[in-house]
Structure formats: C-alpha cells, structure tokens
Amino acid sequence: MKVTALNPVGAVVDGVRVDALRQAHVDVLQRLLGEHGVLVFRDQSIDDAAFTRFLRSFGELMFTTGETPVDGHPYLNVVSNVGRKTPPRSTFHIDTSYVRTPPAYTALRAVEVPETGGQTLFSNQYRAYERLPKDIRQDVAMRSITHVVTGVEVGDDDETSAVHPVVRKHPVSGRRALYLSSPARCATVSGLTPEDGRALVEHLIEHCTRDENVMRHAWLPGDVVMWDNRCVMHKADHTGVVGRRVLHRGMVATEPPPR
Ligand code: OGA
Ligand code: MN
C-alpha cells in the first residue's frame, strides 16, 4: 500500500483493491482516515455489491430517509445531475448530522464522470480548529450546536435534530476538529441568541472553507473516495458541469465520538 498525502487534506492510496480488503487493511484505512480525512482509491472496477461489502467492512451501514436508493442496493443512494435543469445546491456540510449517531464515514464511487467540472471539495477541520485564535478556540470548546434536518423528506419515525459539541475529539487520531454543517442545518448554538449563533456559525464556516483549507477532488472513472465526517466537511462543486455526473453513495455509522 502506497499513501500519498494531499494538501491540505486527504491522501491517495495506491496498491489497494477495495473489493479485496482484509481486516488488517480496514484497521490501517481507519487510521489513515483519522489522519488524512479523505482517501482516494483510483482505478477500482467494482459494482454496487462490492461497494456495499467494502463499506460494511468498516461497520454498520446507514441510509438517509429521503435519498434515492440504488435499485437492488438499499444501503446505497444515487447522487446524479441527470435530468436536472438547474444544478443541485451545494454548500459545505457533514452528512446526516441531525441524528444522535451521525455517520463516521461516507464513500462515493464514480459511476459516470462528467467531461468538465463536478469536483468534490473537502475542508480540513483539524487544521481549521488549530488555526482559530485562542479566544475563539476556548469559546467554542464549551458550545454545542443543534443540528436539524433540511432538504430531505424524513419519515415519521426518523430523528430530525441532534445536539453535538462544536469541538470533537477524533476517536482514532485523538485530535480535535470543528464539527459543523451548513448554516441551514446548524439551527442554534448553546448559550447564544439566534443572531449571535448564526453569526458564529457563518464565521466558523468561512474560516474552515477558505481555499487554503480545501482540497478539490477531480473525479476519474474508477474512483472510490471515502471520507471521515468527524474531521472533514465536504461539498460538490456543480458550477460549469458538462456531462452526466452520477455517483453512488454509502455511509457507515459509529458510536458518537467522545469529546
Ligand atoms: C453527498 C455529497 C458530494 C458530491 O453525496 O453527500 O455531498 O460531490 N456529495 O456529489
Ligand atoms: Mn454530503
């Protein structure tokens, strides 16, 4: 296995076939995910069954109600621009943060890659935390955010909100990272008025998602990309996409990480 770090977050992993993982590989990959935040596996020719097995080797799978499942693969959902007149919205976020136990990992596999554009962007939430001025770092360490669902139609029995600390200690790396989602999903901040909470969230997101803290992944056919939602935020860049862009997504649940 050859690991090439990307800047300012992520790594390309060569020499691994994601459809032939042993437990020892999974342990190494979990450590690498905690360290680099995003792992890019190139030239993987896998189908959805193999992709599901790959995801399952990291833990229990979870599915977000309201997403479009992949036919015959109930734990995978379709991410697609096909048939859309306007590009989908794209804001930095963490997947399904409005549940008590949000997914630790999300992975996407390239199904159809557009001719131009359609990158996925990742922010380094460790680096963002470490580069906050000390007074803000101390302030946010005491706060939590109520994350709420937006943009998907949830069922009657689904969770719709959950409280998470702003600063989370990563269970594998032991490093602290900023845990935020899009402003619309960060409904309230503990101890602050709605206005001050909104202003803090917007300030923190602006700080996290500056160009120098963001890696852009340009998709190639055969790519599988997995990230650790506990230390990166992500978004699609839908500007100027030419061609069909279809990805299949799966998510792995874990226990809420300790503070
Ligand atoms: C997602 C997501 C980003 C992309 O599927 O959760 O944010 O680049 N996708 O499509
Ligand atoms: Mn997402």
mmCIF file of C-alpha atoms and ligand atoms in Angstrom:
data_model
loop_
_atom_site.group_PDB
_atom_site.id
_atom_site.type_symbol
_atom_site.label_atom_id
_atom_site.label_comp_id
_atom_site.label_asym_id
_atom_site.label_seq_id
_atom_site.Cartn_x
_atom_site.Cartn_y
_atom_site.Cartn_z
ATOM 1 C CA MET A 1 0.000 0.000 0.000
ATOM 2 C CA LYS A 2 1.365 3.391 -1.003
ATOM 3 C CA VAL A 3 -0.074 6.511 0.634
ATOM 4 C CA THR A 4 0.495 9.923 -0.941
ATOM 5 C CA ALA A 5 -0.710 12.817 1.197
ATOM 6 C CA LEU A 6 -2.658 15.614 -0.484
ATOM 7 C CA ASN A 7 -2.777 19.209 0.606
ATOM 8 C CA PRO A 8 -4.329 20.471 2.858
ATOM 9 C CA VAL A 9 -6.324 17.283 3.481
ATOM 10 C CA GLY A 10 -6.664 13.793 2.020
ATOM 11 C CA ALA A 11 -4.416 11.102 0.597
ATOM 12 C CA VAL A 12 -4.279 8.899 -2.486
ATOM 13 C CA VAL A 13 -3.976 5.214 -1.611
ATOM 14 C CA ASP A 14 -2.396 3.022 -4.263
ATOM 15 C CA GLY A 15 -1.987 -0.724 -4.192
ATOM 16 C CA VAL A 16 -5.313 -1.471 -2.526
ATOM 17 C CA ARG A 17 -8.271 -3.152 -4.162
ATOM 18 C CA VAL A 18 -11.315 -2.102 -2.213
ATOM 19 C CA ASP A 19 -13.119 -5.315 -3.173
ATOM 20 C CA ALA A 20 -10.413 -7.480 -1.583
ATOM 21 C CA LEU A 21 -9.896 -5.988 1.880
ATOM 22 C CA ARG A 22 -8.786 -7.985 4.874
ATOM 23 C CA GLN A 23 -9.462 -6.823 8.439
ATOM 24 C CA ALA A 24 -5.844 -5.705 8.783
ATOM 25 C CA HIS A 25 -6.348 -3.385 5.787
ATOM 26 C CA VAL A 26 -9.503 -1.966 7.314
ATOM 27 C CA ASP A 27 -7.671 -1.142 10.540
ATOM 28 C CA VAL A 28 -4.950 0.635 8.593
ATOM 29 C CA LEU A 29 -7.502 2.505 6.467
ATOM 30 C CA GLN A 30 -9.414 3.654 9.564
ATOM 31 C CA ARG A 31 -6.199 5.035 10.974
ATOM 32 C CA LEU A 32 -5.432 6.741 7.654
ATOM 33 C CA LEU A 33 -8.949 8.193 7.525
ATOM 34 C CA GLY A 34 -8.477 9.646 11.003
ATOM 35 C CA GLU A 35 -5.145 11.096 9.939
ATOM 36 C CA HIS A 36 -5.832 12.345 6.383
ATOM 37 C CA GLY A 37 -9.634 12.769 6.458
ATOM 38 C CA VAL A 38 -10.182 11.645 2.842
ATOM 39 C CA LEU A 39 -8.851 8.597 0.988
ATOM 40 C CA VAL A 40 -8.867 8.395 -2.799
ATOM 41 C CA PHE A 41 -8.701 4.921 -4.385
ATOM 42 C CA ARG A 42 -8.101 5.072 -8.142
ATOM 43 C CA ASP A 43 -8.917 2.513 -10.864
ATOM 44 C CA GLN A 44 -11.354 0.416 -8.867
ATOM 45 C CA SER A 45 -13.626 -1.522 -11.150
ATOM 46 C CA ILE A 46 -16.294 -2.552 -8.669
ATOM 47 C CA ASP A 47 -20.040 -2.935 -8.791
ATOM 48 C CA ASP A 48 -22.537 -1.892 -6.139
ATOM 49 C CA ALA A 49 -22.448 -5.247 -4.365
ATOM 50 C CA ALA A 50 -18.679 -4.970 -3.928
ATOM 51 C CA PHE A 51 -19.019 -1.317 -2.915
ATOM 52 C CA THR A 52 -21.558 -2.291 -0.234
ATOM 53 C CA ARG A 53 -19.222 -5.041 1.059
ATOM 54 C CA PHE A 54 -16.358 -2.542 1.157
ATOM 55 C CA LEU A 55 -18.470 -0.114 3.223
ATOM 56 C CA ARG A 56 -19.737 -2.881 5.516
ATOM 57 C CA SER A 57 -16.220 -3.880 6.439
ATOM 58 C CA PHE A 58 -15.972 -0.533 8.292
ATOM 59 C CA GLY A 59 -19.147 -1.005 10.372
ATOM 60 C CA GLU A 60 -22.931 -0.847 10.286
ATOM 61 C CA LEU A 61 -24.346 0.909 7.260
ATOM 62 C CA MET A 62 -26.903 3.659 7.468
ATOM 63 C CA PHE A 63 -29.271 5.195 4.949
ATOM 64 C CA THR A 64 -30.758 8.674 4.964
ATOM 65 C CA THR A 65 -34.523 8.628 4.512
ATOM 66 C CA GLY A 66 -35.466 10.834 1.588
ATOM 67 C CA GLU A 67 -32.485 9.935 -0.587
ATOM 68 C CA THR A 68 -32.974 7.916 -3.781
ATOM 69 C CA PRO A 69 -31.823 4.315 -3.238
ATOM 70 C CA VAL A 70 -29.825 2.470 -5.866
ATOM 71 C CA ASP A 71 -32.010 -0.271 -7.386
ATOM 72 C CA GLY A 72 -31.352 -3.529 -5.564
ATOM 73 C CA HIS A 73 -28.840 -1.946 -3.138
ATOM 74 C CA PRO A 74 -30.910 -0.476 -0.318
ATOM 75 C CA TYR A 75 -27.935 0.959 1.597
ATOM 76 C CA LEU A 76 -26.662 2.969 -1.370
ATOM 77 C CA ASN A 77 -28.131 6.171 -2.759
ATOM 78 C CA VAL A 78 -27.827 7.864 -6.115
ATOM 79 C CA VAL A 79 -26.175 11.269 -6.482
ATOM 80 C CA SER A 80 -26.976 12.471 -10.004
ATOM 81 C CA ASN A 81 -27.346 15.548 -12.154
ATOM 82 C CA VAL A 82 -29.165 13.648 -14.897
ATOM 83 C CA GLY A 83 -32.461 15.246 -15.899
ATOM 84 C CA ARG A 84 -31.914 18.333 -13.768
ATOM 85 C CA LYS A 85 -32.363 21.736 -15.388
ATOM 86 C CA THR A 86 -30.684 23.645 -12.567
ATOM 87 C CA PRO A 87 -27.614 22.366 -10.751
ATOM 88 C CA PRO A 88 -28.279 20.975 -7.276
ATOM 89 C CA ARG A 89 -27.476 23.210 -4.315
ATOM 90 C CA SER A 90 -24.009 22.797 -2.915
ATOM 91 C CA THR A 91 -22.927 24.003 0.485
ATOM 92 C CA PHE A 92 -20.209 22.648 2.755
ATOM 93 C CA HIS A 93 -21.770 20.178 5.154
ATOM 94 C CA ILE A 94 -21.414 16.923 7.069
ATOM 95 C CA ASP A 95 -23.699 14.073 6.100
ATOM 96 C CA THR A 96 -26.775 13.437 8.246
ATOM 97 C CA SER A 97 -25.513 15.344 11.295
ATOM 98 C CA TYR A 98 -29.080 15.776 12.640
ATOM 99 C CA VAL A 99 -29.114 12.300 14.214
ATOM 100 C CA ARG A 100 -27.597 11.336 17.547
ATOM 101 C CA THR A 101 -25.139 8.957 15.884
ATOM 102 C CA PRO A 102 -24.156 10.515 12.573
ATOM 103 C CA PRO A 103 -22.153 8.542 10.006
ATOM 104 C CA ALA A 104 -18.453 8.330 10.705
ATOM 105 C CA TYR A 105 -17.668 7.596 7.079
ATOM 106 C CA THR A 106 -19.201 8.336 3.715
ATOM 107 C CA ALA A 107 -17.938 6.929 0.425
ATOM 108 C CA LEU A 108 -18.761 7.746 -3.169
ATOM 109 C CA ARG A 109 -17.998 5.657 -6.194
ATOM 110 C CA ALA A 110 -17.807 7.135 -9.685
ATOM 111 C CA VAL A 111 -20.483 5.733 -11.972
ATOM 112 C CA GLU A 112 -20.478 8.443 -14.657
ATOM 113 C CA VAL A 113 -17.880 11.200 -14.617
ATOM 114 C CA PRO A 114 -18.664 14.483 -16.406
ATOM 115 C CA GLU A 115 -16.372 15.817 -19.147
ATOM 116 C CA THR A 116 -15.834 19.033 -17.226
ATOM 117 C CA GLY A 117 -16.307 20.142 -13.633
ATOM 118 C CA GLY A 118 -18.177 18.428 -10.826
ATOM 119 C CA GLN A 119 -15.350 18.219 -8.334
ATOM 120 C CA THR A 120 -15.926 17.355 -4.693
ATOM 121 C CA LEU A 121 -14.356 19.728 -2.166
ATOM 122 C CA PHE A 122 -13.105 18.757 1.291
ATOM 123 C CA SER A 123 -12.081 21.031 4.165
ATOM 124 C CA ASN A 124 -9.560 20.133 6.856
ATOM 125 C CA GLN A 125 -11.481 20.538 10.107
ATOM 126 C CA TYR A 126 -8.427 19.757 12.301
ATOM 127 C CA ARG A 127 -6.394 22.489 10.685
ATOM 128 C CA ALA A 128 -9.360 24.879 10.900
ATOM 129 C CA TYR A 129 -9.661 24.225 14.636
ATOM 130 C CA GLU A 130 -5.936 24.560 15.248
ATOM 131 C CA ARG A 131 -5.782 27.869 13.355
ATOM 132 C CA LEU A 132 -8.575 29.584 15.252
ATOM 133 C CA PRO A 133 -7.469 32.421 17.508
ATOM 134 C CA LYS A 134 -7.052 31.123 21.051
ATOM 135 C CA ASP A 135 -10.006 33.078 22.476
ATOM 136 C CA ILE A 136 -12.406 31.664 19.882
ATOM 137 C CA ARG A 137 -10.969 28.173 20.351
ATOM 138 C CA GLN A 138 -11.678 28.428 24.067
ATOM 139 C CA ASP A 139 -15.137 29.847 23.463
ATOM 140 C CA VAL A 140 -16.274 27.181 21.005
ATOM 141 C CA ALA A 141 -14.858 24.369 23.141
ATOM 142 C CA MET A 142 -17.758 24.978 25.551
ATOM 143 C CA ARG A 143 -20.504 25.205 22.960
ATOM 144 C CA SER A 144 -22.737 22.763 21.156
ATOM 145 C CA ILE A 145 -24.904 23.106 18.095
ATOM 146 C CA THR A 146 -28.394 21.771 17.494
ATOM 147 C CA HIS A 147 -28.223 20.228 14.025
ATOM 148 C CA VAL A 148 -31.579 19.962 12.214
ATOM 149 C CA VAL A 149 -32.691 18.173 9.084
ATOM 150 C CA THR A 150 -33.142 20.189 5.883
ATOM 151 C CA GLY A 151 -33.617 19.289 2.247
ATOM 152 C CA VAL A 152 -34.794 15.701 2.620
ATOM 153 C CA GLU A 153 -38.252 14.369 3.393
ATOM 154 C CA VAL A 154 -37.925 12.371 6.630
ATOM 155 C CA GLY A 155 -40.328 9.692 7.829
ATOM 156 C CA ASP A 156 -42.484 9.842 10.975
ATOM 157 C CA ASP A 157 -40.046 7.738 12.992
ATOM 158 C CA ASP A 158 -36.872 9.478 11.854
ATOM 159 C CA GLU A 159 -34.779 11.739 14.022
ATOM 160 C CA THR A 160 -34.943 15.374 12.959
ATOM 161 C CA SER A 161 -32.466 17.070 15.300
ATOM 162 C CA ALA A 162 -29.480 16.309 17.497
ATOM 163 C CA VAL A 163 -27.061 18.253 19.665
ATOM 164 C CA HIS A 164 -23.320 17.883 19.004
ATOM 165 C CA PRO A 165 -20.342 19.673 20.523
ATOM 166 C CA VAL A 166 -18.661 22.185 18.198
ATOM 167 C CA VAL A 167 -15.257 20.731 19.029
ATOM 168 C CA ARG A 168 -14.948 16.969 18.836
ATOM 169 C CA LYS A 169 -12.005 14.822 19.715
ATOM 170 C CA HIS A 170 -11.477 12.285 16.984
ATOM 171 C CA PRO A 171 -11.715 8.773 18.465
ATOM 172 C CA VAL A 172 -8.895 7.386 16.315
ATOM 173 C CA SER A 173 -6.450 10.281 15.901
ATOM 174 C CA GLY A 174 -7.141 11.942 19.259
ATOM 175 C CA ARG A 175 -7.002 15.345 17.525
ATOM 176 C CA ARG A 176 -9.664 17.998 17.933
ATOM 177 C CA ALA A 177 -11.725 19.108 14.944
ATOM 178 C CA LEU A 178 -14.548 21.572 14.286
ATOM 179 C CA TYR A 179 -17.832 19.729 13.793
ATOM 180 C CA LEU A 180 -20.160 21.915 11.741
ATOM 181 C CA SER A 181 -22.665 21.526 8.958
ATOM 182 C CA SER A 182 -24.285 24.008 6.584
ATOM 183 C CA PRO A 183 -25.681 27.177 8.225
ATOM 184 C CA ALA A 184 -29.238 25.974 7.498
ATOM 185 C CA ARG A 185 -28.579 22.764 9.445
ATOM 186 C CA CYS A 186 -26.829 24.488 12.366
ATOM 187 C CA ALA A 187 -30.054 25.774 13.907
ATOM 188 C CA THR A 188 -28.872 27.061 17.285
ATOM 189 C CA VAL A 189 -25.666 27.400 19.268
ATOM 190 C CA SER A 190 -25.772 26.804 23.021
ATOM 191 C CA GLY A 191 -25.577 29.953 25.145
ATOM 192 C CA LEU A 192 -26.072 32.325 22.221
ATOM 193 C CA THR A 193 -29.038 34.231 20.820
ATOM 194 C CA PRO A 194 -30.192 33.059 17.384
ATOM 195 C CA GLU A 195 -28.466 36.060 15.779
ATOM 196 C CA ASP A 196 -25.165 35.548 17.600
ATOM 197 C CA GLY A 197 -25.332 31.800 16.937
ATOM 198 C CA ARG A 198 -25.908 32.377 13.229
ATOM 199 C CA ALA A 199 -23.022 34.870 13.110
ATOM 200 C CA LEU A 200 -20.672 32.426 14.875
ATOM 201 C CA VAL A 201 -21.595 29.538 12.568
ATOM 202 C CA GLU A 202 -21.106 31.680 9.471
ATOM 203 C CA HIS A 203 -17.797 32.959 10.759
ATOM 204 C CA LEU A 204 -16.559 29.435 11.550
ATOM 205 C CA ILE A 205 -17.660 28.062 8.168
ATOM 206 C CA GLU A 206 -15.981 30.929 6.351
ATOM 207 C CA HIS A 207 -12.820 30.167 8.331
ATOM 208 C CA CYS A 208 -12.989 26.411 7.574
ATOM 209 C CA THR A 209 -13.728 26.675 3.870
ATOM 210 C CA ARG A 210 -11.151 29.197 2.696
ATOM 211 C CA ASP A 211 -9.305 27.946 -0.378
ATOM 212 C CA GLU A 212 -6.107 27.212 1.541
ATOM 213 C CA ASN A 213 -8.033 24.813 3.808
ATOM 214 C CA VAL A 214 -9.782 22.958 0.970
ATOM 215 C CA MET A 215 -8.761 20.059 -1.291
ATOM 216 C CA ARG A 216 -10.589 19.626 -4.615
ATOM 217 C CA HIS A 217 -11.095 16.103 -5.875
ATOM 218 C CA ALA A 218 -11.491 15.865 -9.663
ATOM 219 C CA TRP A 219 -13.303 12.629 -10.458
ATOM 220 C CA LEU A 220 -11.898 9.999 -12.801
ATOM 221 C CA PRO A 221 -13.669 6.827 -13.918
ATOM 222 C CA GLY A 222 -12.955 4.055 -11.392
ATOM 223 C CA ASP A 223 -12.569 6.400 -8.403
ATOM 224 C CA VAL A 224 -13.778 5.438 -4.969
ATOM 225 C CA VAL A 225 -13.448 8.195 -2.380
ATOM 226 C CA MET A 226 -14.088 7.707 1.316
ATOM 227 C CA TRP A 227 -14.016 10.412 3.964
ATOM 228 C CA ASP A 228 -14.273 10.749 7.705
ATOM 229 C CA ASN A 229 -17.129 13.095 8.612
ATOM 230 C CA ARG A 230 -15.539 13.678 12.020
ATOM 231 C CA CYS A 231 -12.651 15.670 10.556
ATOM 232 C CA VAL A 232 -13.701 16.993 7.140
ATOM 233 C CA MET A 233 -16.626 18.901 5.676
ATOM 234 C CA HIS A 234 -17.451 18.465 2.001
ATOM 235 C CA LYS A 235 -19.491 19.807 -0.876
ATOM 236 C CA ALA A 236 -19.976 19.236 -4.586
ATOM 237 C CA ASP A 237 -18.936 21.966 -6.983
ATOM 238 C CA HIS A 238 -21.760 21.966 -9.513
ATOM 239 C CA THR A 239 -20.638 25.097 -11.339
ATOM 240 C CA GLY A 240 -19.985 24.643 -15.045
ATOM 241 C CA VAL A 241 -20.511 20.893 -15.111
ATOM 242 C CA VAL A 242 -20.624 19.490 -18.647
ATOM 243 C CA GLY A 243 -21.976 15.969 -18.979
ATOM 244 C CA ARG A 244 -23.604 13.382 -16.810
ATOM 245 C CA ARG A 245 -22.388 13.153 -13.233
ATOM 246 C CA VAL A 246 -23.525 10.038 -11.379
ATOM 247 C CA LEU A 247 -22.078 8.798 -8.119
ATOM 248 C CA HIS A 248 -23.286 6.098 -5.746
ATOM 249 C CA ARG A 249 -23.013 6.829 -2.047
ATOM 250 C CA GLY A 250 -22.931 4.757 1.115
ATOM 251 C CA MET A 251 -22.439 5.656 4.777
ATOM 252 C CA VAL A 252 -21.040 3.860 7.807
ATOM 253 C CA ALA A 253 -22.411 4.557 11.292
ATOM 254 C CA THR A 254 -20.437 4.562 14.513
ATOM 255 C CA GLU A 255 -20.824 5.438 18.146
ATOM 256 C CA PRO A 256 -20.848 9.135 18.988
ATOM 257 C CA PRO A 257 -17.181 10.026 19.438
ATOM 258 C CA PRO A 258 -16.019 11.162 22.890
ATOM 259 C CA ARG A 259 -15.305 14.848 23.432
HETATM 260 C C1 OGA B 1 -23.110 13.570 -0.735
HETATM 261 C C2 OGA B 1 -22.370 14.728 -1.219
HETATM 262 C C3 OGA B 1 -20.837 15.463 -2.879
HETATM 263 C C4 OGA B 1 -20.647 15.309 -4.347
HETATM 264 O O1 OGA B 1 -23.437 12.712 -1.544
HETATM 265 O O2 OGA B 1 -23.353 13.503 0.478
HETATM 266 O O3 OGA B 1 -22.264 15.677 -0.514
HETATM 267 O O4 OGA B 1 -19.595 15.726 -4.822
HETATM 268 N N1 OGA B 1 -21.835 14.607 -2.421
HETATM 269 O O5 OGA B 1 -21.557 14.836 -5.034
HETATM 270 MN MN MN B 2 -22.791 15.075 1.545
#
